[in-house]
Amino acid sequence: MTTTPTVTTGPLPASTKVFRPGEIHSDIRVPMRQIALHPSAGEPPVTVYDSSGPYTDPGAEIAIERGLPRPRDSWIMARGDVESYDGRHVKPEDNGFVSGDRLTPEFPIRHRPLRAQGDRAVTQLAYARAGIVTPEMEFVAIRENLGRKAIREKLARDGESFGAAVPDFVTPEFVRDEVACGRAIIPANINHPELEPMAIGRNFLVKINANIGNSAVTSSMAEEVEKMVWAIRWGADTVMDLSTGRNIHNIREWIIRNSPVPIGTVPLYQALEKVGGMAEELSWEVFRDTLIEQAEQGVDYFTIHAGLRLPHIPLTVDRVTGIVSRGGSIMAKWCLHHHRESFLYEHFEEICDICRAYDVSFSLGDGLRPGSIADANDAAQFAELETLGELTRIAWARDCQVMIEGPGHVPMHKIKENMDKQLAICGEAPFYTLGPLTTDIAPGYDHITSGIGAAMIGWFGTAMLCYVTPKEHLGLPDRDDVKTGVITYKIAAHAADLAKGHPAARTRDDALSRARFEFRWEDQFNLSLDPDTARAFHDQTLPKEAHKLAHFCSMCGPKFCSMRISHDIRAEAQKEGMAAMARKYREGGDLYIPAPQEA
Amino acid sequence: MTTTPTVTTGPLPASTKVFRPGEIHSDIRVPMRQIALHPSAGEPPVTVYDSSGPYTDPGAEIAIERGLPRPRDSWIMARGDVESYDGRHVKPEDNGFVSGDRLTPEFPIRHRPLRAQGDRAVTQLAYARAGIVTPEMEFVAIRENLGRKAIREKLARDGESFGAAVPDFVTPEFVRDEVACGRAIIPANINHPELEPMAIGRNFLVKINANIGNSAVTSSMAEEVEKMVWAIRWGADTVMDLSTGRNIHNIREWIIRNSPVPIGTVPLYQALEKVGGMAEELSWEVFRDTLIEQAEQGVDYFTIHAGLRLPHIPLTVDRVTGIVSRGGSIMAKWCLHHHRESFLYEHFEEICDICRAYDVSFSLGDGLRPGSIADANDAAQFAELETLGELTRIAWARDCQVMIEGPGHVPMHKIKENMDKQLAICGEAPFYTLGPLTTDIAPGYDHITSGIGAAMIGWFGTAMLCYVTPKEHLGLPDRDDVKTGVITYKIAAHAADLAKGHPAARTRDDALSRARFEFRWEDQFNLSLDPDTARAFHDQTLPKEAHKLAHFCSMCGPKFCSMRISHDIRAEAQKEGMAAMARKYREGGDLYIPAPQEA
């Protein structure tokens, strides 16, 4: 390789990356983003959750051929329960049998993989159950708080959480407890030491996932790494690599070595590539080998479609859109062809044994999710969910971390049933949904049809929302689509946090609204989810720098600006003694309450 | 005037405008859009609601200097309760005192205005109460049905309507009854005979409004007419002209003469222009004159901020964003300056008398709507709502049609309270909300933050949703922003119809989903809310015409396509006798239900 691809780096506007140390584990450095406000605000910086990794840190030297620093190495080794070994050698089929110029080069550094010693469980769940607060857990606790300790006196709790129990302040012990009971996961493969740990659970901030991945025709390693960096820059908490084309092994290695967020995959996609795309040729042996291949690379969670069983398939025959999950349709085809129960279901315990040896979390796939409004909440979907509940208990019995995937296409009135059933059937394991899309009639805008459903199901208790881009159903997302999808889902997740009554969620809304009311335009841009777009939209109408100090906006012009008039009112009220007016009003004095003139 | 501006005309792809005649009133022609499907579908065309007017009718000759045909002329005259008169003459202040080149030319044809004879009420509400089914009501009934009669046997009702009572089939008598009890309005000024009547009410399809309007600096007559045509092309059911700049009278005349949808205004904006933008200079006399000016032009509904009263103002002092409604802030300033009760409130009965003489519907403004999450559902907002309830009863007593405006910025968990209170306090008068925006932190994406809230409040019972464009809070919407706002709100409205269980709403979703499942790409584009964007997105990845017949899509490629695999499964199932399999499964035969291997 002669050229080093570049990725997007540099801080967001007015933002500084700060690091908080641990108290139990002094060597951990938890990143947060502080957004500075204009001095006229007289307010401290606003601290926000930062999933963007070292790429937004001007102090970090980025070179994707070296990969990111590996802070978790020492944490993992300190536990004394792993061993390094040679690992599986890359086979030609791992990269779709390409060679020569068409082969994506291997990542330049080969790290020897780790695995559990003997039969030991090296999962966060196992440690949590043993009462151990790992560095990962403390990292998560500090990360979730965002300086909440400082402001908790000021904020009254206000929300409807539907049984979630978001604490005022997240302690490391609270994280341990949530992980121990399976209500949260920390996806953190021991072979992904570059990771900045994060939690997925109903009592934490709602998270979002962005999908990337090459396909048959397109994309290179450099593009995929940049897509990951770009997605986390705008707020993706995890990234799934859904590649189905060639070079799948080598591209994944580049992604993981450069990813500060958990990487998820659907191992079935690569397994299918290895058997030439013929579903019926799949076997447990090929699949098992793929799991080990990916676990050694450091994949943090696997989507496993083990809930789709042979007897479920007849339930899909009268559906309007059949089986729309790729993994689900592949397994259905295999089951029908062989007239046998799914090998994923039959070998589920062995899959657990692999996951527990590397701490790969399960994302139990919903192969029978509805692909249309007509098919929402049908017998096939809920039959599979029952199986997912059964598999959750099996995985938990083996100390494996589990989350559950959910739909899909669901009209608004059927969304809550999905959440309620999932909580009941899967013992409160975190729910991870795709949207759901609330109508089928808007291809080209499915980030919006699904953003509506995502906000609602996030409110009801879904722990992570899988983004949908404007290209859904139509084509492959480009850079702009990825950003639009991520921002839309940050909106949905944040709207959910607000509605759940997360104790600090409103901090940023209030800071932005005060900036808006006080015409601090720069602060308004900087506090927004996408400062670049906010600024560009403003400048389209009022391009001059002076307008950013103007006490009016482009919609109304100076005379009509309601916020400006509100300021006049406030000034007048202070002059007149508004408090006195208000008191008279409350006392029922008739100066301010003319008697009704109408009967 | 030497050049005739052009507007966007021509049908949407695969679409034909059809007209249904009335049964009671044989001369009415109700437009609908039929979307033809590919012959291989073996399905009839899909009929959809069509707000686009003659502009999408290839048989219509469009010339904006002539205006649209005036079919309601004969309906109105046939009632024998109006008189034509000279009308008010245009005054220099009506157009902001501009002259010469800067003056937008008057519309070339001057129609003599109509008004009620003597003290008669010429409102749809008055007719409805008198038991009269007007042509407007029958038009609405036919329009709402969309061929529902033909399919009602096939569709089971499925939804949660929160007390709404959408009938299986809308009869003219049902429309009359809904209007008579105030639960629906048909905004239809007798001076707007170009109108294609539509209803706003909880038991009808959820409607959307798009705002247009020039401001201090920008826009011309031609641009504003085109913005209106463009907005209704994509589905806006009503259009509000919120102009605040010069030429306000003449531009409005061009818009109304060319508008097949109801036009709403905020008369206070023009009144303020007339007094040089000094709120304290406003008077009842200037305002009254403006109402008559606009009523004579044919404005179909007026936003009147009569609910904001002097005693409410102290309640806003501790708000984060004060008063954000322009109309509200203007009235608050007037009230404080004069230390007097609002002249809108004090003269409300006289306003009713004007509205009843032209059938201008009220849109009672929420001058105290919250401008931030922090201010949602506060005392100021709900105090004003109580007054709006009081005003509703006054207007109804004078046979005036009324809807109620609602917020604003509201987190998800506080949305339903808005709907519930509005229904209770305002006697089920239709609710008309702006969004609501579910978070403050995403300027540049407020069509999405608000689309989430709009879908939810539409489901809960809001009758019309006022769109928000991506430029909200930042700048003036351009053509693309208007389209994005309209499509986003069509999504929200349709998602709401689906969730309410509207009997025919799912027809289009199901047709599109079948097209998707059968790889009828052209049908999928044509059935979507925005066929142009859907096609363009598809073609970015797979540009060749042949790909539109391909049995796979660009996300997966041929091998991985889950829908293709589903077809294989279905074929295999037919071969194997899936029905027999399903029966065995239901009977509990163990061929298809291996005994659980786990405890």
CSV table of C-alpha atoms in Angstrom, one decimal, chain B residues 146-324:
chain,number,residue,atom,x,y,z
B,146,LEU,CA,-61.8,8.0,-2.4
B,147,GLY,CA,-63.8,5.0,-3.6
B,148,ARG,CA,-64.0,3.6,-0.2
B,149,LYS,CA,-67.4,2.2,-0.9
B,150,ALA,CA,-66.0,-0.3,-3.3
B,151,ILE,CA,-63.4,-1.7,-0.8
B,152,ARG,CA,-65.1,-1.4,2.5
B,153,GLU,CA,-66.1,-5.1,2.5
B,154,LYS,CA,-62.4,-6.1,2.2
B,155,LEU,CA,-60.9,-4.0,4.9
B,156,ALA,CA,-61.2,-4.8,8.6
B,157,ARG,CA,-61.0,-1.7,10.8
B,158,ASP,CA,-57.7,-1.7,12.7
B,159,GLY,CA,-56.6,1.2,14.8
B,160,GLU,CA,-56.9,3.2,18.0
B,161,SER,CA,-58.9,6.4,17.4
B,162,PHE,CA,-58.9,7.8,20.9
B,163,GLY,CA,-62.6,8.6,20.7
B,164,ALA,CA,-62.7,9.8,17.1
B,165,ALA,CA,-65.5,8.2,15.1
B,166,VAL,CA,-64.3,7.9,11.5
B,167,PRO,CA,-67.2,6.2,9.6
B,168,ASP,CA,-66.8,3.4,7.2
B,169,PHE,CA,-68.3,5.6,4.5
B,170,VAL,CA,-68.7,9.3,4.5
B,171,THR,CA,-72.1,10.5,3.5
B,172,PRO,CA,-73.1,14.1,2.7
B,173,GLU,CA,-75.3,13.9,5.8
B,174,PHE,CA,-72.4,12.9,7.9
B,175,VAL,CA,-70.5,15.9,6.7
B,176,ARG,CA,-73.4,18.1,7.5
B,177,ASP,CA,-73.7,16.7,11.0
B,178,GLU,CA,-70.0,17.1,11.8
B,179,VAL,CA,-70.1,20.7,10.6
B,180,ALA,CA,-73.3,21.4,12.5
B,181,CYS,CA,-71.9,20.3,15.8
B,182,GLY,CA,-68.7,22.2,15.2
B,183,ARG,CA,-66.5,19.1,15.0
B,184,ALA,CA,-65.5,20.0,11.5
B,185,ILE,CA,-65.1,23.1,9.4
B,186,ILE,CA,-65.3,23.7,5.7
B,187,PRO,CA,-63.2,26.9,5.2
B,188,ALA,CA,-64.9,28.4,2.1
B,189,ASN,CA,-65.3,32.2,1.8
B,190,ILE,CA,-68.1,33.2,-0.5
B,191,ASN,CA,-65.5,35.4,-2.3
B,192,HIS,CA,-63.3,32.4,-3.1
B,193,PRO,CA,-65.4,30.6,-5.7
B,194,GLU,CA,-62.3,29.0,-7.2
B,195,LEU,CA,-62.1,26.7,-4.2
B,196,GLU,CA,-62.4,22.9,-4.2
B,197,PRO,CA,-64.0,22.5,-0.8
B,198,MET,CA,-62.3,20.4,1.9
B,199,ALA,CA,-63.0,19.6,5.5
B,200,ILE,CA,-60.9,19.9,8.6
B,201,GLY,CA,-62.1,17.6,11.4
B,202,ARG,CA,-61.1,14.8,13.6
B,203,ASN,CA,-63.4,12.3,11.8
B,204,PHE,CA,-61.9,13.1,8.4
B,205,LEU,CA,-58.5,12.5,6.9
B,206,VAL,CA,-55.8,14.4,8.7
B,207,LYS,CA,-55.0,17.6,6.7
B,208,ILE,CA,-51.8,19.6,6.4
B,209,ASN,CA,-51.1,23.3,5.9
B,210,ALA,CA,-48.1,24.9,4.2
B,211,ASN,CA,-47.1,28.5,4.9
B,212,ILE,CA,-45.9,30.8,2.2
B,213,GLY,CA,-45.4,34.6,2.1
B,214,ASN,CA,-43.0,37.2,1.3
B,215,SER,CA,-41.0,39.1,3.9
B,216,ALA,CA,-39.2,42.4,4.3
B,217,VAL,CA,-36.7,41.8,1.5
B,218,THR,CA,-37.6,38.9,-0.7
B,219,SER,CA,-40.2,37.4,-3.0
B,220,SER,CA,-42.4,38.5,-5.8
B,221,MET,CA,-46.0,37.8,-6.9
B,222,ALA,CA,-44.9,35.2,-9.4
B,223,GLU,CA,-42.8,33.4,-6.8
B,224,GLU,CA,-45.6,33.3,-4.2
B,225,VAL,CA,-48.1,31.9,-6.7
B,226,GLU,CA,-45.7,29.3,-7.7
B,227,LYS,CA,-44.9,28.5,-4.1
B,228,MET,CA,-48.7,27.9,-3.5
B,229,VAL,CA,-49.0,25.7,-6.7
B,230,TRP,CA,-45.9,23.8,-5.7
B,231,ALA,CA,-47.1,23.2,-2.1
B,232,ILE,CA,-50.4,21.8,-3.3
B,233,ARG,CA,-48.8,19.7,-6.0
B,234,TRP,CA,-47.1,17.7,-3.2
B,235,GLY,CA,-50.2,17.6,-1.0
B,236,ALA,CA,-50.8,20.8,1.0
B,237,ASP,CA,-54.5,20.9,1.9
B,238,THR,CA,-54.5,24.6,2.8
B,239,VAL,CA,-52.0,27.4,2.4
B,240,MET,CA,-51.4,30.2,4.7
B,241,ASP,CA,-50.1,33.5,3.2
B,242,LEU,CA,-48.0,34.9,6.0
B,243,SER,CA,-46.6,37.8,4.0
B,244,THR,CA,-45.3,40.7,6.1
B,245,GLY,CA,-43.6,42.9,3.5
B,246,ARG,CA,-44.9,45.2,0.9
B,247,ASN,CA,-47.4,44.5,-1.9
B,248,ILE,CA,-49.2,42.4,0.6
B,249,HIS,CA,-52.6,43.1,-0.8
B,250,ASN,CA,-51.9,42.6,-4.5
B,251,ILE,CA,-49.8,39.5,-4.0
B,252,ARG,CA,-52.6,38.0,-1.9
B,253,GLU,CA,-55.1,38.7,-4.7
B,254,TRP,CA,-53.0,36.8,-7.2
B,255,ILE,CA,-52.7,33.9,-4.8
B,256,ILE,CA,-56.4,33.6,-4.0
B,257,ARG,CA,-57.5,33.9,-7.6
B,258,ASN,CA,-55.3,31.0,-8.5
B,259,SER,CA,-55.8,28.8,-5.4
B,260,PRO,CA,-58.0,25.7,-5.4
B,261,VAL,CA,-57.3,25.3,-1.7
B,262,PRO,CA,-58.4,27.4,1.3
B,263,ILE,CA,-56.1,30.4,2.0
B,264,GLY,CA,-55.5,31.4,5.5
B,265,THR,CA,-53.9,34.6,6.8
B,266,VAL,CA,-53.0,36.4,10.0
B,267,PRO,CA,-54.7,39.8,9.4
B,268,LEU,CA,-52.7,41.3,12.3
B,269,TYR,CA,-49.6,41.1,10.2
B,270,GLN,CA,-51.0,43.4,7.5
B,271,ALA,CA,-52.6,45.6,10.1
B,272,LEU,CA,-49.2,46.1,11.7
B,273,GLU,CA,-47.7,47.0,8.3
B,274,LYS,CA,-50.3,49.7,8.0
B,275,VAL,CA,-49.3,51.3,11.2
B,276,GLY,CA,-45.6,51.3,10.3
B,277,GLY,CA,-44.8,48.2,12.4
B,278,MET,CA,-45.5,50.0,15.7
B,279,ALA,CA,-47.6,47.5,17.7
B,280,GLU,CA,-48.8,50.2,20.0
B,281,GLU,CA,-50.3,52.1,17.1
B,282,LEU,CA,-52.7,49.3,16.3
B,283,SER,CA,-56.3,50.0,16.8
B,284,TRP,CA,-59.6,48.2,16.3
B,285,GLU,CA,-60.4,50.4,13.4
B,286,VAL,CA,-57.3,49.5,11.4
B,287,PHE,CA,-57.8,45.9,12.3
B,288,ARG,CA,-61.4,45.9,11.3
B,289,ASP,CA,-60.7,47.5,8.0
B,290,THR,CA,-58.1,44.9,7.3
B,291,LEU,CA,-60.5,42.1,8.1
B,292,ILE,CA,-63.0,43.5,5.6
B,293,GLU,CA,-60.3,44.0,3.0
B,294,GLN,CA,-59.2,40.4,3.3
B,295,ALA,CA,-62.7,38.9,3.6
B,296,GLU,CA,-63.6,40.7,0.3
B,297,GLN,CA,-60.6,39.1,-1.4
B,298,GLY,CA,-61.7,35.7,-0.4
B,299,VAL,CA,-59.5,34.6,2.5
B,300,ASP,CA,-61.0,31.4,3.9
B,301,TYR,CA,-59.7,31.5,7.4
B,302,PHE,CA,-58.3,34.1,9.7
B,303,THR,CA,-55.9,33.5,12.5
B,304,ILE,CA,-57.1,35.7,15.3
B,305,HIS,CA,-55.1,36.0,18.5
B,306,ALA,CA,-58.0,37.0,20.7
B,307,GLY,CA,-57.2,34.4,23.3
B,308,LEU,CA,-54.1,36.3,24.6
B,309,ARG,CA,-55.4,38.5,27.3
B,310,LEU,CA,-53.8,41.1,29.4
B,311,PRO,CA,-53.8,39.0,32.6
B,312,HIS,CA,-52.0,36.2,30.8
B,313,ILE,CA,-48.9,38.2,30.1
B,314,PRO,CA,-47.4,38.0,33.6
B,315,LEU,CA,-47.5,34.3,33.2
B,316,THR,CA,-44.8,34.4,30.5
B,317,VAL,CA,-42.2,36.3,32.4
B,318,ASP,CA,-40.3,33.3,33.7
B,319,ARG,CA,-40.4,31.5,30.4
B,320,VAL,CA,-37.2,30.4,28.7
B,321,THR,CA,-38.4,31.7,25.4
B,322,GLY,CA,-41.1,34.2,26.3
B,323,ILE,CA,-43.7,34.7,23.6
B,324,VAL,CA,-42.7,33.2,20.3
